[in-house]
Tab-separated table of N, CA and C in Angstrom:
chain	number	residue	atom	x	y	z
A	1400	PRO	N	-13.437	-20.642	38.754
A	1400	PRO	CA	-12.105	-20.759	38.014
A	1400	PRO	C	-11.297	-21.776	38.494
A	1401	SER	N	-10.871	-22.505	37.700
A	1401	SER	CA	-9.989	-23.567	38.113
A	1401	SER	C	-8.459	-23.356	37.601
A	1402	GLY	N	-7.691	-23.322	38.447
A	1402	GLY	CA	-6.175	-23.312	38.039
A	1402	GLY	C	-5.919	-21.728	37.655
A	1403	PRO	N	-4.531	-21.388	37.533
A	1403	PRO	CA	-4.175	-20.078	37.299
A	1403	PRO	C	-4.338	-19.830	35.733
A	1404	ALA	N	-4.370	-18.362	35.682
A	1404	ALA	CA	-4.665	-17.868	34.214
A	1404	ALA	C	-3.256	-18.269	33.458
A	1405	PRO	N	-3.566	-18.488	32.063
A	1405	PRO	CA	-2.244	-18.861	31.424
A	1405	PRO	C	-1.334	-17.758	31.417
A	1406	THR	N	0.004	-17.949	31.216
A	1406	THR	CA	1.006	-16.933	31.192
A	1406	THR	C	1.354	-16.825	29.594
A	1407	PRO	N	2.119	-15.639	29.152
A	1407	PRO	CA	2.466	-15.673	27.830
A	1407	PRO	C	3.143	-17.002	27.295
A	1408	SER	N	4.074	-17.464	28.029
A	1408	SER	CA	4.815	-18.598	27.853
A	1408	SER	C	4.003	-20.079	27.568
A	1409	THR	N	2.696	-19.919	28.049
A	1409	THR	CA	1.866	-21.125	27.880
A	1409	THR	C	0.863	-21.041	27.023
A	1410	LEU	N	0.696	-19.807	26.300
A	1410	LEU	CA	-0.245	-19.384	25.460
A	1410	LEU	C	0.120	-20.106	24.204
A	1411	PRO	N	-0.748	-20.760	23.411
A	1411	PRO	CA	-0.280	-21.225	22.006
A	1411	PRO	C	0.064	-20.144	21.091
A	1412	ASN	N	1.131	-20.366	20.261
A	1412	ASN	CA	1.593	-19.434	19.313
A	1412	ASN	C	0.749	-19.631	18.024
A	1413	VAL	N	-0.444	-18.799	17.846
A	1413	VAL	CA	-1.326	-18.810	16.848
A	1413	VAL	C	-0.773	-18.472	15.496
A	1414	ASP	N	0.129	-17.416	15.435
A	1414	ASP	CA	0.606	-16.971	14.325
A	1414	ASP	C	2.015	-16.700	14.324
A	1415	SER	N	2.881	-17.503	13.762
A	1415	SER	CA	4.379	-17.244	13.851
A	1415	SER	C	4.971	-16.247	12.900
A	1416	GLN	N	4.027	-15.814	12.006
A	1416	GLN	CA	4.365	-14.905	10.850
A	1416	GLN	C	4.257	-13.429	11.460
A	1417	PRO	N	5.160	-12.521	11.407
A	1417	PRO	CA	4.985	-11.262	11.835
A	1417	PRO	C	3.806	-10.701	10.942
A	1418	GLN	N	3.070	-9.772	11.612
A	1418	GLN	CA	1.963	-9.066	10.785
A	1418	GLN	C	2.438	-7.682	10.238
A	1419	ALA	N	2.063	-7.729	8.917
A	1419	ALA	CA	2.426	-6.433	8.176
A	1419	ALA	C	1.510	-5.334	8.680
A	1420	PRO	N	2.100	-4.188	8.821
A	1420	PRO	CA	1.416	-2.934	9.332
A	1420	PRO	C	0.189	-2.726	8.298
A	1421	ALA	N	-0.881	-2.259	8.938
A	1421	ALA	CA	-2.069	-1.736	7.952
A	1421	ALA	C	-2.480	-0.387	8.260
A	1422	GLY	N	-2.835	0.180	7.576
A	1422	GLY	CA	-3.415	1.742	7.724
A	1422	GLY	C	-4.389	2.199	6.499
A	1423	ALA	N	-4.465	3.415	6.706
A	1423	ALA	CA	-5.540	3.986	5.726
A	1423	ALA	C	-4.913	3.924	4.289
A	1424	CYS	N	-5.686	3.689	3.210
A	1424	CYS	CA	-5.349	3.643	1.886
A	1424	CYS	C	-6.242	4.546	1.159
A	1425	TRP	N	-5.810	5.534	0.349
A	1425	TRP	CA	-6.712	6.570	-0.473
A	1425	TRP	C	-6.296	6.499	-1.747
A	1426	ARG	N	-7.437	6.632	-2.615
A	1426	ARG	CA	-7.195	6.661	-3.946
A	1426	ARG	C	-7.678	8.152	-4.405
A	1427	TYR	N	-6.916	8.732	-5.305
A	1427	TYR	CA	-6.983	9.980	-5.922
A	1427	TYR	C	-7.643	9.915	-7.261
A	1428	ALA	N	-8.983	10.476	-7.321
A	1428	ALA	CA	-9.706	10.348	-8.705
A	1428	ALA	C	-10.750	11.526	-8.726
A	1429	GLY	N	-10.874	11.905	-9.815
A	1429	GLY	CA	-11.746	12.928	-10.127
A	1429	GLY	C	-11.712	14.328	-9.271
A	1430	GLY	N	-10.178	14.487	-8.816
A	1430	GLY	CA	-9.950	15.602	-8.316
A	1430	GLY	C	-10.142	15.628	-6.764
A	1431	GLU	N	-10.385	14.400	-6.204
A	1431	GLU	CA	-10.537	14.274	-4.664
A	1431	GLU	C	-9.896	13.174	-4.168
A	1432	TRP	N	-9.683	12.914	-2.983
A	1432	TRP	CA	-9.072	11.779	-2.314
A	1432	TRP	C	-10.453	10.929	-1.778
A	1433	ARG	N	-10.293	9.719	-1.951
A	1433	ARG	CA	-11.175	8.820	-1.417
A	1433	ARG	C	-10.506	7.606	-0.598
A	1434	ARG	N	-10.987	7.345	0.447
A	1434	ARG	CA	-10.549	6.403	1.248
A	1434	ARG	C	-11.060	5.109	1.037
A	1435	MET	N	-10.278	3.969	0.912
A	1435	MET	CA	-10.617	2.806	0.681
A	1435	MET	C	-11.194	2.158	1.841
A	1436	PRO	N	-12.153	1.168	1.759
A	1436	PRO	CA	-12.698	0.586	2.916
A	1436	PRO	C	-11.654	-0.049	4.048
A	1437	GLY	N	-11.675	0.062	5.198
A	1437	GLY	CA	-10.802	-0.502	6.019
A	1437	GLY	C	-9.379	-0.181	6.103
A	1438	ASP	N	-8.624	-0.700	7.022
A	1438	ASP	CA	-7.151	-0.441	6.956
A	1438	ASP	C	-6.481	-1.609	6.126
A	1439	LEU	N	-5.613	-1.316	5.362
A	1439	LEU	CA	-4.863	-2.210	4.382
A	1439	LEU	C	-3.430	-2.170	4.625
A	1440	THR	N	-2.775	-3.398	4.278
A	1440	THR	CA	-1.348	-3.410	4.274
A	1440	THR	C	-0.842	-2.670	3.020
A	1441	LEU	N	0.469	-2.427	2.912
A	1441	LEU	CA	0.823	-1.644	1.867
A	1441	LEU	C	0.701	-2.488	0.372
A	1442	ASN	N	0.889	-3.766	0.477
A	1442	ASN	CA	0.602	-4.625	-0.589
A	1442	ASN	C	-0.838	-4.731	-1.021
A	1443	ALA	N	-1.760	-4.795	-0.091
A	1443	ALA	CA	-3.252	-4.659	-0.502
A	1443	ALA	C	-3.526	-3.316	-0.909
A	1444	CYS	N	-2.939	-2.203	-0.454
A	1444	CYS	CA	-3.409	-1.053	-0.884
A	1444	CYS	C	-2.856	-0.741	-2.498
A	1445	VAL	N	-1.675	-1.209	-2.684
A	1445	VAL	CA	-1.124	-1.150	-4.069
A	1445	VAL	C	-1.905	-1.791	-5.024
A	1446	GLN	N	-2.394	-3.190	-4.579
A	1446	GLN	CA	-3.019	-4.041	-5.520
A	1446	GLN	C	-4.614	-3.382	-5.653
A	1447	SER	N	-5.004	-3.027	-4.637
A	1447	SER	CA	-6.372	-2.328	-4.756
A	1447	SER	C	-6.366	-1.088	-5.609
A	1448	LEU	N	-5.385	-0.384	-5.589
A	1448	LEU	CA	-5.297	0.868	-6.487
A	1448	LEU	C	-4.920	0.724	-7.804
A	1449	PHE	N	-3.952	-0.159	-8.007
A	1449	PHE	CA	-3.205	-0.178	-9.186
A	1449	PHE	C	-3.206	-1.453	-10.123
A	1450	ALA	N	-3.601	-2.716	-9.487
A	1450	ALA	CA	-3.390	-3.957	-10.246
A	1450	ALA	C	-4.210	-3.958	-11.480
A	1451	GLY	N	-3.681	-4.495	-12.511
A	1451	GLY	CA	-4.471	-4.547	-13.858
A	1451	GLY	C	-4.570	-3.245	-14.585
A	1452	ARG	N	-3.945	-2.136	-14.107
A	1452	ARG	CA	-4.080	-0.884	-14.754
A	1452	ARG	C	-2.735	-0.459	-15.360
A	1453	CYS	N	-2.861	-0.013	-16.591
A	1453	CYS	CA	-1.525	0.423	-17.076
A	1453	CYS	C	-1.516	1.834	-17.468
A	1454	GLU	N	-0.742	2.650	-17.225
A	1454	GLU	CA	-0.599	4.015	-17.488
A	1454	GLU	C	-0.080	4.211	-18.753
A	1455	PRO	N	-0.678	5.114	-19.532
A	1455	PRO	CA	-0.103	5.608	-20.726
A	1455	PRO	C	1.176	6.373	-20.612
A	1456	ALA	N	2.119	6.482	-21.506
A	1456	ALA	CA	3.275	7.387	-21.315
A	1456	ALA	C	2.793	8.787	-21.071
A	1457	GLY	N	3.654	9.337	-20.246
A	1457	GLY	CA	3.373	10.787	-19.682
A	1457	GLY	C	2.301	11.134	-18.695
A	1458	SER	N	1.750	9.996	-18.275
A	1458	SER	CA	0.664	10.135	-17.201
A	1458	SER	C	0.949	9.363	-15.982
A	1459	ALA	N	0.254	9.654	-14.964
A	1459	ALA	CA	0.463	8.996	-13.518
A	1459	ALA	C	-0.812	8.912	-12.927
A	1460	THR	N	-1.022	7.918	-12.073
A	1460	THR	CA	-2.088	7.797	-11.249
A	1460	THR	C	-1.691	7.731	-9.775
A	1461	TYR	N	-2.370	8.577	-8.852
A	1461	TYR	CA	-1.885	8.609	-7.476
A	1461	TYR	C	-2.599	7.958	-6.363
A	1462	GLY	N	-2.092	7.599	-5.298
A	1462	GLY	CA	-2.649	7.033	-4.304
A	1462	GLY	C	-1.876	7.376	-2.937
A	1463	ARG	N	-2.313	7.125	-1.792
A	1463	ARG	CA	-1.661	7.117	-0.442
A	1463	ARG	C	-1.723	6.000	0.284
A	1464	TRP	N	-0.846	5.667	0.899
A	1464	TRP	CA	-0.880	4.577	1.990
A	1464	TRP	C	-0.226	5.171	3.321
A	1465	MET	N	-0.966	5.265	4.319
A	1465	MET	CA	-0.533	5.992	5.648
A	1465	MET	C	0.105	7.267	5.344
A	1466	GLN	N	1.495	7.446	5.629
A	1466	GLN	CA	1.932	8.745	5.237
A	1466	GLN	C	2.806	8.897	3.919
A	1467	GLN	N	2.685	7.856	3.091
A	1467	GLN	CA	3.415	7.781	1.863
A	1467	GLN	C	2.571	7.912	0.564
A	1468	THR	N	3.108	8.593	-0.281
A	1468	THR	CA	2.386	8.874	-1.668
A	1468	THR	C	2.890	7.693	-2.469
A	1469	LEU	N	1.773	7.091	-3.289
A	1469	LEU	CA	2.049	6.126	-4.220
A	1469	LEU	C	1.861	6.544	-5.497
A	1470	ARG	N	2.448	6.318	-6.564
A	1470	ARG	CA	2.284	6.652	-8.071
A	1470	ARG	C	2.656	5.728	-8.852
A	1471	LEU	N	1.472	5.355	-9.639
A	1471	LEU	CA	1.678	4.390	-10.876
A	1471	LEU	C	1.914	5.188	-12.130
A	1472	VAL	N	3.142	4.972	-12.732
A	1472	VAL	CA	3.810	5.440	-13.909
A	1472	VAL	C	3.887	4.256	-14.950
A	1473	PRO	N	4.105	4.613	-16.152
A	1473	PRO	CA	4.321	3.514	-17.110
A	1473	PRO	C	5.265	2.466	-16.602
A	1474	GLY	N	4.986	1.197	-16.271
A	1474	GLY	CA	5.856	0.174	-16.014
A	1474	GLY	C	6.244	-0.138	-14.588
A	1475	ARG	N	5.627	0.976	-13.613
A	1475	ARG	CA	6.277	0.635	-12.344
A	1475	ARG	C	5.466	1.442	-11.280
A	1476	VAL	N	5.369	0.970	-10.063
A	1476	VAL	CA	4.816	1.635	-9.006
A	1476	VAL	C	5.967	2.444	-8.176
A	1477	GLU	N	5.642	3.773	-7.908
A	1477	GLU	CA	6.786	4.373	-7.087
A	1477	GLU	C	6.161	4.887	-5.735
A	1478	VAL	N	6.989	5.228	-4.875
A	1478	VAL	CA	6.589	5.570	-3.457
A	1478	VAL	C	7.464	6.775	-3.026
A	1479	SER	N	6.921	7.854	-2.364
A	1479	SER	CA	7.568	8.861	-1.870
A	1479	SER	C	7.119	9.236	-0.436
A	1480	ALA	N	8.024	9.449	0.452
A	1480	ALA	CA	7.735	10.147	1.802
A	1480	ALA	C	7.461	11.548	1.850
A	1481	ASP	N	7.803	12.318	0.806
A	1481	ASP	CA	7.860	13.632	0.699
A	1481	ASP	C	7.324	14.345	-0.411
A	1482	ASN	N	6.630	13.557	-1.304
A	1482	ASN	CA	6.068	13.938	-2.612
A	1482	ASN	C	6.915	14.824	-3.591
A	1483	ARG	N	8.284	14.460	-3.351
A	1483	ARG	CA	9.185	15.188	-4.168
A	1483	ARG	C	10.123	14.053	-4.755
A	1484	ARG	N	10.603	13.219	-3.943
A	1484	ARG	CA	11.429	12.098	-4.331
A	1484	ARG	C	10.845	10.815	-4.327
A	1485	PHE	N	10.582	10.350	-5.553
A	1485	PHE	CA	9.978	9.078	-5.665
A	1485	PHE	C	11.020	7.876	-5.964
A	1486	ARG	N	10.783	6.765	-5.510
A	1486	ARG	CA	11.734	5.454	-5.675
A	1486	ARG	C	10.747	4.402	-6.234
A	1487	THR	N	11.416	3.595	-6.926
A	1487	THR	CA	10.632	2.288	-7.385
A	1487	THR	C	10.369	1.320	-6.236
A	1488	LEU	N	9.017	1.091	-6.194
A	1488	LEU	CA	8.464	0.307	-5.327
A	1488	LEU	C	8.183	-1.392	-5.897
A	1489	ALA	N	7.821	-1.188	-7.030
A	1489	ALA	CA	7.550	-2.556	-7.759
A	1489	ALA	C	7.556	-2.289	-9.351
A	1490	GLU	N	8.115	-3.191	-10.069
A	1490	GLU	CA	7.830	-3.205	-11.525
A	1490	GLU	C	6.719	-3.701	-11.823
A	1491	GLN	N	6.042	-3.285	-13.019
A	1491	GLN	CA	4.872	-3.993	-13.437
A	1491	GLN	C	5.246	-5.075	-14.427
A	1492	GLY	N	4.442	-6.236	-14.289
A	1492	GLY	CA	4.683	-7.184	-15.151
A	1492	GLY	C	3.617	-7.363	-16.366
A	1493	PRO	N	3.626	-8.372	-17.096
A	1493	PRO	CA	2.777	-8.482	-18.242
A	1493	PRO	C	1.326	-8.412	-17.819
A	1494	GLY	N	0.423	-7.828	-18.634
A	1494	GLY	CA	-0.865	-7.612	-18.245
A	1494	GLY	C	-1.183	-6.632	-17.154
A	1495	CYS	N	-0.078	-5.750	-16.997
A	1495	CYS	CA	-0.180	-4.676	-15.851
A	1495	CYS	C	-0.349	-5.318	-14.569
A	1496	ALA	N	0.245	-6.671	-14.395
A	1496	ALA	CA	0.077	-7.078	-12.973
A	1496	ALA	C	1.261	-6.552	-12.204
A	1497	ILE	N	1.144	-6.330	-10.913
A	1497	ILE	CA	2.018	-6.040	-9.946
A	1497	ILE	C	2.323	-7.079	-8.977
A	1498	PRO	N	3.713	-7.433	-8.850
A	1498	PRO	CA	3.798	-8.483	-7.906
A	1498	PRO	C	3.599	-8.158	-6.490
A	1499	ALA	N	3.475	-9.135	-5.551
A	1499	ALA	CA	3.326	-8.902	-4.195
A	1499	ALA	C	4.488	-8.075	-3.564
A	1500	ILE	N	3.997	-7.102	-2.662
A	1500	ILE	CA	4.996	-6.246	-2.184
A	1500	ILE	C	5.244	-6.568	-0.597
A	1501	GLY	N	6.357	-6.823	-0.259
A	1501	GLY	CA	6.643	-7.041	1.276
A	1501	GLY	C	6.988	-8.586	1.584
């Protein structure tokens, strides 16, 4: 080995952007929960579960990201930490598109 090992101050800064947390993403369909492959960010989970999907009036589609319940209702995606109180996470745009979250 030639020379000392690099210290944190001499290592190159490869990524100056903070990394969004990633975790388990689950889809509820057919009466059961199914885990999506790999760990996903909240945005990737919401997009995987709901992008391009419109809910008809009076219905909802559910998913989970880490410890939060996600719910697609007509016109928006909602999130809840306790399965009782939901708040709007994102409004749906034209063509049932969901803007990037985060």
